[in-house]
Structure formats: C-alpha cells, structure tokens
PDB file of C-alpha atoms in Angstrom:
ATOM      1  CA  UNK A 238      17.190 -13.520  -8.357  1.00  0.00           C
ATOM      2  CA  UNK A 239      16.063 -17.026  -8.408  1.00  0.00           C
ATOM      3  CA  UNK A 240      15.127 -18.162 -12.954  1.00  0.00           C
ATOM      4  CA  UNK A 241      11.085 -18.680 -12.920  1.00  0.00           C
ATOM      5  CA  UNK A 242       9.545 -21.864 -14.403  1.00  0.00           C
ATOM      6  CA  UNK A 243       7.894 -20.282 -17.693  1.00  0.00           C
ATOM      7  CA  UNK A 244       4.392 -21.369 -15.984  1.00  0.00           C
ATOM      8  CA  UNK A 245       5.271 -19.042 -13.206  1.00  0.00           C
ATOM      9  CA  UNK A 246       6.127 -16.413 -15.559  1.00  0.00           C
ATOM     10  CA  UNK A 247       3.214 -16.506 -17.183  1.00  0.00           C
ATOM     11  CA  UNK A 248       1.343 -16.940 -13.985  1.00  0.00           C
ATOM     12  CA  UNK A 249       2.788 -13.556 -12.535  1.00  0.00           C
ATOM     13  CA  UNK A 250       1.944 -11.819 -15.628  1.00  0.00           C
ATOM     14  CA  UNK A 251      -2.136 -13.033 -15.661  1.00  0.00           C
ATOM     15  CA  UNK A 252      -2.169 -11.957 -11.664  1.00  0.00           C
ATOM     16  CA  UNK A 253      -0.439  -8.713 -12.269  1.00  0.00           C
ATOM     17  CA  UNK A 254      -2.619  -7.983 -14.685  1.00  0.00           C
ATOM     18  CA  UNK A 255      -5.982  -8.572 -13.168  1.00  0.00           C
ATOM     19  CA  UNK A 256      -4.333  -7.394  -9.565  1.00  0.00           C
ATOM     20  CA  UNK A 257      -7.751  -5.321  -9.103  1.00  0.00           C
ATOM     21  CA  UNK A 258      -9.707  -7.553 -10.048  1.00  0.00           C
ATOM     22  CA  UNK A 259      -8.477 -11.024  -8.292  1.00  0.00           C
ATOM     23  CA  UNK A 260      -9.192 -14.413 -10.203  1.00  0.00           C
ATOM     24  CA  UNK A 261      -9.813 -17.464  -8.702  1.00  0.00           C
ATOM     25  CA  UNK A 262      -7.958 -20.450  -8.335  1.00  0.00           C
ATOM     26  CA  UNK A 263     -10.112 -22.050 -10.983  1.00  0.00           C
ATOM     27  CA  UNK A 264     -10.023 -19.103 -13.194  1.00  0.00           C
ATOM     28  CA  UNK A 265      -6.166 -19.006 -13.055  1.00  0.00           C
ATOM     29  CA  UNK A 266      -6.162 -22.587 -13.728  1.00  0.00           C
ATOM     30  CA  UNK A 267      -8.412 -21.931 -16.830  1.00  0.00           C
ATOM     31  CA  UNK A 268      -6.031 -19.285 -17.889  1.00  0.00           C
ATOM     32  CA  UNK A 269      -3.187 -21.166 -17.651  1.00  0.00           C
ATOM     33  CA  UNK A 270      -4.786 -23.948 -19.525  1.00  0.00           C
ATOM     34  CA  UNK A 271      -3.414 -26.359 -16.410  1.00  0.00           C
ATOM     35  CA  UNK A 272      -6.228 -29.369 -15.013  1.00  0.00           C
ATOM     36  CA  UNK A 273      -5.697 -29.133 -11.168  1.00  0.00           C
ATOM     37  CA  UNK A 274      -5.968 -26.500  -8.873  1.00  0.00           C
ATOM     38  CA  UNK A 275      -2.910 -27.560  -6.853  1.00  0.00           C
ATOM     39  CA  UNK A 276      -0.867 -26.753  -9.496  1.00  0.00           C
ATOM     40  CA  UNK A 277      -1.538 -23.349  -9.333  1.00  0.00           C
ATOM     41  CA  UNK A 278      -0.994 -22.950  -5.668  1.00  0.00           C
ATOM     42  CA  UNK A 279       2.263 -24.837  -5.705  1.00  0.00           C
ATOM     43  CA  UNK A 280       3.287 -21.790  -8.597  1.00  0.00           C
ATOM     44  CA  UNK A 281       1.781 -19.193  -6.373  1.00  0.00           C
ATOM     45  CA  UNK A 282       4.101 -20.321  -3.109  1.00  0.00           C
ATOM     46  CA  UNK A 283       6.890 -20.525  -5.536  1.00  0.00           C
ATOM     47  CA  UNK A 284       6.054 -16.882  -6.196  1.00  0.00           C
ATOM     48  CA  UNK A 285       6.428 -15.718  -3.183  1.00  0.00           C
ATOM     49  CA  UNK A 286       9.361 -17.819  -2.191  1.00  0.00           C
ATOM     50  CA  UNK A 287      11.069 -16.280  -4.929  1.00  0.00           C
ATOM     51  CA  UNK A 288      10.164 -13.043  -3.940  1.00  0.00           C
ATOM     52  CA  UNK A 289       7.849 -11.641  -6.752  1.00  0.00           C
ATOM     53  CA  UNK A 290       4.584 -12.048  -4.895  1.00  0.00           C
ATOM     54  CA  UNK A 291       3.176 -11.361  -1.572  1.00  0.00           C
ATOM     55  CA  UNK A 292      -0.537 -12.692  -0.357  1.00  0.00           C
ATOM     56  CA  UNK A 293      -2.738 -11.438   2.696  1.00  0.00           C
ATOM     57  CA  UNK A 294      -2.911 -15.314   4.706  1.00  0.00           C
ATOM     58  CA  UNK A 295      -6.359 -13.822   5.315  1.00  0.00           C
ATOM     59  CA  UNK A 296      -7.038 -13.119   1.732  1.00  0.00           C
ATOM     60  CA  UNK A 297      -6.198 -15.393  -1.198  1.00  0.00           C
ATOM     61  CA  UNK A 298      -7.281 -12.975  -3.629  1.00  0.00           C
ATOM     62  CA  UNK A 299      -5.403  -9.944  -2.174  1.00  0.00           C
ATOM     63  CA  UNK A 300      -1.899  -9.825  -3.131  1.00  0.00           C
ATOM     64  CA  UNK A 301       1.360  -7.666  -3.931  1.00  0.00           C
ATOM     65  CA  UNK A 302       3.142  -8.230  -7.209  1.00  0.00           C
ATOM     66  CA  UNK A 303       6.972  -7.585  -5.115  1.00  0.00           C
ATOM     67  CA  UNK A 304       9.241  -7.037  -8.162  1.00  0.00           C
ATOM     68  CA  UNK A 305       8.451  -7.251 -12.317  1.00  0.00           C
ATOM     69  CA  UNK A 306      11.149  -8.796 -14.117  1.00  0.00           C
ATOM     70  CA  UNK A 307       9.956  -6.786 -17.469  1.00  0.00           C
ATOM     71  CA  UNK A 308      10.273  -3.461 -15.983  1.00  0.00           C
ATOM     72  CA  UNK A 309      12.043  -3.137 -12.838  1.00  0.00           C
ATOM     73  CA  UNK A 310       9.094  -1.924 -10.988  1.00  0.00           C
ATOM     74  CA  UNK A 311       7.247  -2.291  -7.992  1.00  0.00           C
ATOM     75  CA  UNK A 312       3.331  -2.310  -7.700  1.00  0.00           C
ATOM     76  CA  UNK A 313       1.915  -0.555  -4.973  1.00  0.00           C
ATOM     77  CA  UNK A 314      -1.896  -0.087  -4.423  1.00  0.00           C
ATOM     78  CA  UNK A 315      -3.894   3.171  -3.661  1.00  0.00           C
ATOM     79  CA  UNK A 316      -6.210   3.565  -0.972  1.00  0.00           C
ATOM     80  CA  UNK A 317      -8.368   6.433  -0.700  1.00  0.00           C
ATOM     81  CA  UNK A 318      -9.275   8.848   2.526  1.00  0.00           C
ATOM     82  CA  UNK A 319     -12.754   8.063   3.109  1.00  0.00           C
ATOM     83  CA  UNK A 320     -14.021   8.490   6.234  1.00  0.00           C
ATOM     84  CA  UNK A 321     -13.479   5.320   8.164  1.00  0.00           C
ATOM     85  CA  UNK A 322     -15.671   3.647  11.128  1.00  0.00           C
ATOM     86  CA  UNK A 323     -15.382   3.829  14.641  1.00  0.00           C
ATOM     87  CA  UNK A 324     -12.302   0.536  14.235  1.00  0.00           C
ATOM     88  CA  UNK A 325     -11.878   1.054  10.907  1.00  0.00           C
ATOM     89  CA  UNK A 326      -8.577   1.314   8.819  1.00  0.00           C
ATOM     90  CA  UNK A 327      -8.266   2.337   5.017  1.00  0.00           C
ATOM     91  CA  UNK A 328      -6.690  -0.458   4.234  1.00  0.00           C
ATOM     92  CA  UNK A 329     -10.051  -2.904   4.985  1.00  0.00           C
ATOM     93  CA  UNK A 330     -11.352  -0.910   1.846  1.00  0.00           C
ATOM     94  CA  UNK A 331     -10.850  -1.440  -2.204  1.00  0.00           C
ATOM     95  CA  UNK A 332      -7.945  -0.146  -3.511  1.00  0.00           C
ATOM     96  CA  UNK A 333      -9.037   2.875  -5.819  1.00  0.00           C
ATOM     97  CA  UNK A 334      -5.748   1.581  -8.194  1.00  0.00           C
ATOM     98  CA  UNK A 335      -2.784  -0.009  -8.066  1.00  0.00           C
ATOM     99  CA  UNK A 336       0.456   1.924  -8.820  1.00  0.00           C
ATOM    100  CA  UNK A 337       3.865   1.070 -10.653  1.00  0.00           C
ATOM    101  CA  UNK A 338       6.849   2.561  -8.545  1.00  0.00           C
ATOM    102  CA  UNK A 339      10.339   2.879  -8.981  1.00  0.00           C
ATOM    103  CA  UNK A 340      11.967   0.360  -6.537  1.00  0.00           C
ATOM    104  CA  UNK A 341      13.645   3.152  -5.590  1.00  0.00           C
ATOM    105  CA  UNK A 342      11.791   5.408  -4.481  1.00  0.00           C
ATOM    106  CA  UNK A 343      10.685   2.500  -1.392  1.00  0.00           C
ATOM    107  CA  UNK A 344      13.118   1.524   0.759  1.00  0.00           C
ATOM    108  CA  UNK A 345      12.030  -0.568   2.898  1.00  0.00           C
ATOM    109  CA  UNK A 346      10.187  -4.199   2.481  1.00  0.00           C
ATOM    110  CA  UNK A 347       7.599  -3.364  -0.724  1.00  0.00           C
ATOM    111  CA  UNK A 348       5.005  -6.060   1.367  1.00  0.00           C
ATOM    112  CA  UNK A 349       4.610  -3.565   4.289  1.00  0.00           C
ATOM    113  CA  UNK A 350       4.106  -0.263   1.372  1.00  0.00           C
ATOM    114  CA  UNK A 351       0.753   1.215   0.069  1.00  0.00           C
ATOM    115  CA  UNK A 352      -0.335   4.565  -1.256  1.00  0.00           C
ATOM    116  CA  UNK A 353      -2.813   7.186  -0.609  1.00  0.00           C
ATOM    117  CA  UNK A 354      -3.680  10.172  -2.585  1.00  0.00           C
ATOM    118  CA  UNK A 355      -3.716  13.766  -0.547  1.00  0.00           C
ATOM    119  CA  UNK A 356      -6.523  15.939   0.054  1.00  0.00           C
ATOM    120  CA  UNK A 357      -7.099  19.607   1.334  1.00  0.00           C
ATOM    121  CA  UNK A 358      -4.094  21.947   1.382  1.00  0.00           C
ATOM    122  CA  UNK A 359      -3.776  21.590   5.561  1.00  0.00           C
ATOM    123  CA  UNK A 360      -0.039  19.940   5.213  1.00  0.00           C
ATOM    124  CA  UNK A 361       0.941  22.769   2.496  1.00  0.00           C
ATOM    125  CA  UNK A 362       3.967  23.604   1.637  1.00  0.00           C
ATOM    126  CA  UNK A 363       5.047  20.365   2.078  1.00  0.00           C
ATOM    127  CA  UNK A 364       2.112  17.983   0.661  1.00  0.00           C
ATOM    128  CA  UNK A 365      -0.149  19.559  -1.746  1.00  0.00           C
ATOM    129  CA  UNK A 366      -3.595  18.271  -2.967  1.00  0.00           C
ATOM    130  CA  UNK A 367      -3.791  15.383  -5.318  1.00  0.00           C
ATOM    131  CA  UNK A 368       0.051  14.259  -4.614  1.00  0.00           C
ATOM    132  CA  UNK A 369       0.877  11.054  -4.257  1.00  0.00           C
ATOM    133  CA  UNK A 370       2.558   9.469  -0.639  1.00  0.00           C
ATOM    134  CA  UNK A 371       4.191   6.404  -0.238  1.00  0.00           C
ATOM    135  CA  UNK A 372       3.447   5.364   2.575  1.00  0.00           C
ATOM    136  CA  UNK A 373       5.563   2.438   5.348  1.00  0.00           C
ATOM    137  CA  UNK A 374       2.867   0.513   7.481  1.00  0.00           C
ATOM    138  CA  UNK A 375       4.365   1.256  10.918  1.00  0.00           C
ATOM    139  CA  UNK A 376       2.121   1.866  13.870  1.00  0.00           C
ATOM    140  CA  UNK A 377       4.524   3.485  16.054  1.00  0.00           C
ATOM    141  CA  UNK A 378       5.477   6.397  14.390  1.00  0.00           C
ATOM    142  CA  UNK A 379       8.592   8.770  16.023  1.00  0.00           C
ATOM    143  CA  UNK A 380       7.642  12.798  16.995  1.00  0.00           C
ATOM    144  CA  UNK A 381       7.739  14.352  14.110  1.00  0.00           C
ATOM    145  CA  UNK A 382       6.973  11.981  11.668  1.00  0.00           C
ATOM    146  CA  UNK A 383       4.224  12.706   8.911  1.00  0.00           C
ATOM    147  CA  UNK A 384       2.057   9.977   9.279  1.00  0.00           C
ATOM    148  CA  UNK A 385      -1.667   8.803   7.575  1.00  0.00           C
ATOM    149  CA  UNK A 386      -3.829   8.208  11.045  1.00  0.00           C
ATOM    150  CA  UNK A 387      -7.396   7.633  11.342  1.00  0.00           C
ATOM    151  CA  UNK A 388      -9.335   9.977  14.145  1.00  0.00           C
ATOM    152  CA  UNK A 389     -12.513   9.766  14.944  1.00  0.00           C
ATOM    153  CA  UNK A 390     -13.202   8.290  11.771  1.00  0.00           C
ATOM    154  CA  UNK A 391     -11.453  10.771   9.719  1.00  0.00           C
ATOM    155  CA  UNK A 392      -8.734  10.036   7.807  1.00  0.00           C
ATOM    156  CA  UNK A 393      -5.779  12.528   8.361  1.00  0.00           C
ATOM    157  CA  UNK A 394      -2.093  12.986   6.586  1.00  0.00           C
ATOM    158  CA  UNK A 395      -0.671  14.885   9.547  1.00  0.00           C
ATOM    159  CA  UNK A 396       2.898  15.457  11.934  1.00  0.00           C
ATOM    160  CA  UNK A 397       2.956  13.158  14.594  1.00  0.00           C
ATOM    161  CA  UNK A 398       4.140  14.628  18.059  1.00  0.00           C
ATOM    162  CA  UNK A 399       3.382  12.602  21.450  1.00  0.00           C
ATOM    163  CA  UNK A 400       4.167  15.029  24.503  1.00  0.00           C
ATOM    164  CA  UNK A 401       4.104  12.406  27.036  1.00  0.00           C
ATOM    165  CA  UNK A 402      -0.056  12.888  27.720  1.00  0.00           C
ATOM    166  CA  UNK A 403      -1.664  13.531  24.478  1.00  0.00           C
ATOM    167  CA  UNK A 404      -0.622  12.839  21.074  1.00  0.00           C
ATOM    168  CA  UNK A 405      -0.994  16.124  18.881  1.00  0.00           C
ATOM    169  CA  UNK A 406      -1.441  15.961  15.249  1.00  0.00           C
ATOM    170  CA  UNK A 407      -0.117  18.899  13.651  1.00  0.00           C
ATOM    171  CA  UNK A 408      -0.186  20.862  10.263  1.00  0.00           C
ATOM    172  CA  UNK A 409       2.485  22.313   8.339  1.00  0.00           C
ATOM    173  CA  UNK A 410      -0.327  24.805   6.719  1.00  0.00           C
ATOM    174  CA  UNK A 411      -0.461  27.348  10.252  1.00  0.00           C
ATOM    175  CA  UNK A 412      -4.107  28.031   8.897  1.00  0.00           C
ATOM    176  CA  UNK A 413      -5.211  25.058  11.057  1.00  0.00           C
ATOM    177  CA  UNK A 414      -4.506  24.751  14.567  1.00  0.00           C
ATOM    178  CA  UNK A 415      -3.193  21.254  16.380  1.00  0.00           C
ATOM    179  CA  UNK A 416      -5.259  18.194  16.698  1.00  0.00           C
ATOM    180  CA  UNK A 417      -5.646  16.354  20.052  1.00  0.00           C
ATOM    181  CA  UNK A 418      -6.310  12.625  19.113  1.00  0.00           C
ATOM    182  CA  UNK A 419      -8.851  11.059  20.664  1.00  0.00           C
ATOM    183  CA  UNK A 420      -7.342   8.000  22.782  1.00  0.00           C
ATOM    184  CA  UNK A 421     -10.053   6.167  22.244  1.00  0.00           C
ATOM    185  CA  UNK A 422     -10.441   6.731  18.347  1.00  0.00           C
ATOM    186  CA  UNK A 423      -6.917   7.185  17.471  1.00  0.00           C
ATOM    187  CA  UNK A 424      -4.662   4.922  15.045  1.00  0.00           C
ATOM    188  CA  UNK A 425      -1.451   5.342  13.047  1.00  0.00           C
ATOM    189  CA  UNK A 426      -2.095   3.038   9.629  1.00  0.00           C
ATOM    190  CA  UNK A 427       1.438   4.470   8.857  1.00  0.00           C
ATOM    191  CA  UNK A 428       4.858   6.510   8.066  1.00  0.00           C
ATOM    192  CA  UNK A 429       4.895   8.767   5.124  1.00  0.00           C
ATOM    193  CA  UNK A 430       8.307   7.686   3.318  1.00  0.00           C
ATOM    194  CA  UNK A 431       8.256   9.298  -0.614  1.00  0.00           C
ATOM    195  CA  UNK A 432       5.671  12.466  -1.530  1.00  0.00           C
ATOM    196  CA  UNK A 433       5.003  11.836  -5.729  1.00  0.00           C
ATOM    197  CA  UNK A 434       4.329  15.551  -6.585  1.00  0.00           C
ATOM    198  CA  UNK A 435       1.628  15.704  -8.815  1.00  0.00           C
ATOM    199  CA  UNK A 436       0.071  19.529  -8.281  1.00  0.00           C
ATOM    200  CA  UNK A 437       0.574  21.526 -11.440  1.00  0.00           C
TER     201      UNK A 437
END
C-alpha cells in the first residue's frame, strides 16, 4: 500500500466523514485550510490512484471510501427498497447510510459493492427481515443466484432462474408462488454475495 501525503490523510478522513453528506471542492479546500481548488483535486486523484477512494465520473460528490488505514475496513453504502419508477434503479436514490464492513466479508472489487436492508419474510429461511445483504453489482446474474431486481417498479430480493423463455423469480418462503418478470420492466441491479444477520 502506497505511504499518503499527510494532506491526503487528512483529506480521506474529512470525506469519510461527511461521506453522506458530500462537501464541495471549496468546502474541502476550506477544511483543509489549502488556497486553490486544484489542490484538492490533484489529492482526490491521488486517492483513488492509491486505491482508498472511488468517485462516480458522473458525480463528484458521490464517492466510495475503498480501504481505511485506521481500521481495516471497508465503507459500503445502504440503499433502501422503495418502490422504483418505470427505468428506475435503487441506486439513483440517497443512500439511507453508509456501512463499515469487514474487507472480508467482500470479495470482490469494494467499487462495484453496496447494501440493502431486507424486507418481508418471502426469502425465509434463508434471508430474514431487517438483515443486512451485501450485495455485487452484476447484471447478469447465473440460475440460481439470489439477486436484488427491480419489477415493475418493485424492488425484489429474490432466486434468479431463466428457463430459456421467461425469467422466474422465486422464493425460498413456499408461502409465495414464482414471479414471471415482466420483459419489459425487468432489471437485475445485482448478486447477493454476504447476508449480515441481524433478526433477533
């Protein structure tokens, strides 16, 4: 892991901590008691060269704190299961938090990882209300995978099978019968990788 200039150091730490509530270029620059804003950037690309940080190129303000020297943690952020529009993806919305992880617990690249928080008991045994999934943006989910999909709006934590003319979106809970997605609705926003338990 590549030493950080003590500005970037200090830079990580301001961004990390106001990660839900993005500051500006000028604001950082206040913080960091520096006079240009160019400065700043040129720390932020070092960031991210180094591997600690990861922006959205179509968002400045959104961005992943990668890895925290401090505490060996990764920060992932929380998206919740609102219903979505007719294009719409849960992760166009605010993040409801943003969560420290084990690195462990995600393996593979932390820039493509987010979180959601699960609702109704429909995948129980498996995934029970209020637990927390870890979740691998991947769009092309295998059969069988338990993926977080928008249909028809809704936003579903469900197993993914394609039989070769409709994909089926299945429960584990056999209270609820299978899902046909609707072609014209349907989306994977991604592959459920880790399940936090959190039910008492």
């Amino acid at each position: 892991m590549k030493a950080l200039h003590p500005t970037q150091a200090k830079l990580l730490e301001i961004l990390k901590n106001n990660i839900t509530d993005p500051l500006t270029m000028e604001e950082l620059a206040d913080r960091l008691n520096v006079g240009s804003k160019s400065v700043i950037f040129h720390h932020i690309k070092q960031l991210e060269k180094k591997g600690f940080l990861k922006r959205n190129p179509a968002n400045p303000r959104d961005y992943m704190i990668l890895k925290d020297p401090e505490r060996n943690v990764v920060y992932l952020k929380m998206y919740g299961m609102a219903k979505c529009g007719p294009a719409g993806t849960i992760l166009d919305g605010t993040p409801t938090r943003v969560v420290p992880v084990d690195p462990n617990m995600v393996y593979f690249p932390v820039g493509k990882g987010f979180m959601v928080e699960a609702k109704g008991d429909s995948m129980e045994h498996l995934i029970s209300p209020k637990d927390w999934l870890i979740v691998e943006t991947n769009h092309l989910p295998k059969n069988k995978d338990v993926v977080v999909c928008v249909n028809n709006g809704e936003v579903l934590v469900k197993r993914f099978n394609n039989d070769g003319k409709n994909v089926i979106l299945l429960s584990e809970n056999p209270a609820y019968a299978p899902i046909v997605a609707d072609p014209a609705t349907f989306h994977v926003e991604g592959i459920v990788r880790s399940i936090i338990k959190r039910s008492v």
